[in-house]
Amino acid sequence: MTQELQQQTILRDAMRRLNMTRDAFASRIGVTRRALDTWLLPDESPESRAMPEIAARYVGEILGGIPEAGIYTQSAYSPTIDYEGRPQLLSIDQFSRESAEALFRTADMMQPIAHRKKITRVLEGAVLANLFFEASTRTRVSFGAAFARLGGSVCDTTGFTFSSMAKGESIYDTSRVISGYADAIVVRHPEQGSVAEFARATNIPVINAGDGPGEHPSQALLDLYTIQREFSRLGKIVDGAHIAMVGDLKYGRTVHSLAKLLSLYKGLKFTLVSPRSLEMPAHIVERIARGDHVIEQTSDLHAGLAGADVVYATRIQKERFADESIEGYTPDFQINQALVDEVCGRDTLIMHPLPRDSRPGANDLATDLNHDSRLAIFRQTDNGIAVRMAIFAVLLGVEHQVRHSMRDAAWKSPVSIGPDDAVFQGFD
Ligand code: NCD
């Protein structure tokens, strides 16, 4: 095992590949859960401890014994992102459980950079075109920040009205033109299938950042990555988990991609909670049903959330349908502190792809949960940087250069990023 990989990356990768909870893994390597916890904390945490050499060697030996696990060489267990022979990320269908988890190892390696402790310049000279023909804040900025933290530069366009598409330019022309300017292209577009059309017109890496009600694969990857990291802390694994998806399951592309990705695991229970008019499309339900999963569909929020390990709330995608009234979507459809306290467990994770509609009467995930440590929404957005860095590094073929290239960051950053983060400290 190479010693240059951070111990946190090695340990998380080992637990993922062995499919073990933290407790099971600690007992497998003969240490206490507490010791393992301290080895997993980020280096800057005061309670972080170095894993003894002998333990590191033993973990390497255990992994060496798993068929196909290989050891930490460049060739074994490398993440790949490929769409019809091109380095492009268009659909979550491109992933197997193994290739998603291999990507997460790269994301773990990016965490010290995402936490602003380290820097790298592996993409120095590279240019990203961030093309958003539909509203976005976090996806556009987080892709841009991820590319910049790898050392690249970012060019942005936002809005359909200000683009040449509003003058009647075809997707083919836009794609070919931008390909002459940039080394990677992130596209969001209001029409389903449009990003795939864009990708067919170029050999440059393209990432689908949302195609209408279609897919949002990078969001699903960062959501699963977050679920795994949170579950690791809580002593759970993804197999056998109960996931409740709530809200606009018809037009919400994040839940389409996430449901398909989660269905690669075993024995999950999916509770799909929505008003009748906004149910999950049948083709996605059929896809989940191909695995050994239990699927329940309901419009009863209270019953739907009971016993869930993860509650994944979504915003009603009003911009995608003309009819303003949604039958059955009443104010008691809101996920708020009172409801969570009544029906959710102590360890239930509350997630949301954001943005949540915080205007009065919106019925979206309530802000009164902001001080509840079960609310994982900002851990999701923070993790998005590491996951998107990993996606770029893999698509542009620099993932093996990152760990040798890391240097200490020269500037000072606050210990906790948000004023309410204190309750979430020590969460690794
Ligand atoms: C979502 C989207 O655009 O699909 N946001 C995101 O990218 N995190 C969800 C939404 O707009 O409701």
PDB file of C-alpha atoms in Angstrom, residues 2 4-6 9 13 17 71-81 102-103 105-107 109-110 113 120-123 150 389-406:
ATOM      1  CA  THR A   2       1.402   3.358  -0.885  1.00  0.00           C
ATOM      2  CA  GLU A   4       1.126   8.721   0.122  1.00  0.00           C
ATOM      3  CA  LEU A   5      -2.602   8.106   0.180  1.00  0.00           C
ATOM      4  CA  GLN A   6      -4.057   9.721   3.278  1.00  0.00           C
ATOM      5  CA  THR A   9      -8.863   7.660   2.120  1.00  0.00           C
ATOM      6  CA  ASP A  13     -12.020   2.747   0.759  1.00  0.00           C
ATOM      7  CA  ARG A  17     -14.935  -2.499  -0.488  1.00  0.00           C
ATOM      8  CA  ILE A  71      -3.961  -3.099  -4.042  1.00  0.00           C
ATOM      9  CA  TYR A  72      -3.458   0.621  -4.364  1.00  0.00           C
ATOM     10  CA  THR A  73      -1.794   0.559  -7.726  1.00  0.00           C
ATOM     11  CA  GLN A  74      -2.652   2.911 -10.549  1.00  0.00           C
ATOM     12  CA  SER A  75      -4.275   0.257 -12.685  1.00  0.00           C
ATOM     13  CA  ALA A  76      -6.334  -1.665 -10.152  1.00  0.00           C
ATOM     14  CA  TYR A  77      -9.774  -0.363  -9.258  1.00  0.00           C
ATOM     15  CA  SER A  78      -9.466   2.843 -11.226  1.00  0.00           C
ATOM     16  CA  PRO A  79     -12.580   4.935 -11.630  1.00  0.00           C
ATOM     17  CA  THR A  80     -13.767   5.314 -15.223  1.00  0.00           C
ATOM     18  CA  ILE A  81     -16.427   7.581 -16.677  1.00  0.00           C
ATOM     19  CA  ALA A 102     -13.949   3.919  -7.057  1.00  0.00           C
ATOM     20  CA  LEU A 103     -14.904   7.517  -7.850  1.00  0.00           C
ATOM     21  CA  ARG A 105     -12.060   7.039  -3.287  1.00  0.00           C
ATOM     22  CA  THR A 106     -10.855   9.813  -5.606  1.00  0.00           C
ATOM     23  CA  ALA A 107     -13.342  12.186  -3.944  1.00  0.00           C
ATOM     24  CA  MET A 109      -8.507  12.082  -1.760  1.00  0.00           C
ATOM     25  CA  MET A 110      -9.795  15.535  -2.801  1.00  0.00           C
ATOM     26  CA  ILE A 113      -8.273  20.432  -1.093  1.00  0.00           C
ATOM     27  CA  THR A 120      -3.080  21.371  -6.475  1.00  0.00           C
ATOM     28  CA  ARG A 121      -2.442  22.704  -9.996  1.00  0.00           C
ATOM     29  CA  VAL A 122      -3.000  19.512 -12.005  1.00  0.00           C
ATOM     30  CA  LEU A 123      -5.428  21.285 -14.354  1.00  0.00           C
ATOM     31  CA  LEU A 150      -7.785  21.680  -9.525  1.00  0.00           C
ATOM     32  CA  MET A 389     -13.287  17.510  -8.476  1.00  0.00           C
ATOM     33  CA  ALA A 390     -13.090  13.713  -8.716  1.00  0.00           C
ATOM     34  CA  ILE A 391     -15.340  13.718 -11.804  1.00  0.00           C
ATOM     35  CA  PHE A 392     -13.149  16.291 -13.582  1.00  0.00           C
ATOM     36  CA  ALA A 393      -9.922  14.551 -12.550  1.00  0.00           C
ATOM     37  CA  VAL A 394     -11.169  11.237 -13.960  1.00  0.00           C
ATOM     38  CA  LEU A 395     -12.636  12.717 -17.167  1.00  0.00           C
ATOM     39  CA  LEU A 396      -9.391  14.604 -17.876  1.00  0.00           C
ATOM     40  CA  GLY A 397      -7.143  11.731 -16.786  1.00  0.00           C
ATOM     41  CA  VAL A 398      -5.232  13.470 -13.975  1.00  0.00           C
ATOM     42  CA  GLU A 399      -6.549  11.573 -10.922  1.00  0.00           C
ATOM     43  CA  HIS A 400      -3.256   9.748 -10.369  1.00  0.00           C
ATOM     44  CA  GLN A 401      -1.283  13.003 -10.347  1.00  0.00           C
ATOM     45  CA  VAL A 402      -3.310  14.693  -7.631  1.00  0.00           C
ATOM     46  CA  ARG A 403      -1.822  13.163  -4.510  1.00  0.00           C
ATOM     47  CA  HIS A 404       1.798  13.832  -5.557  1.00  0.00           C
ATOM     48  CA  SER A 405       0.954  17.404  -6.523  1.00  0.00           C
ATOM     49  CA  MET A 406      -0.642  18.538  -3.235  1.00  0.00           C
TER      50      MET A 406
END
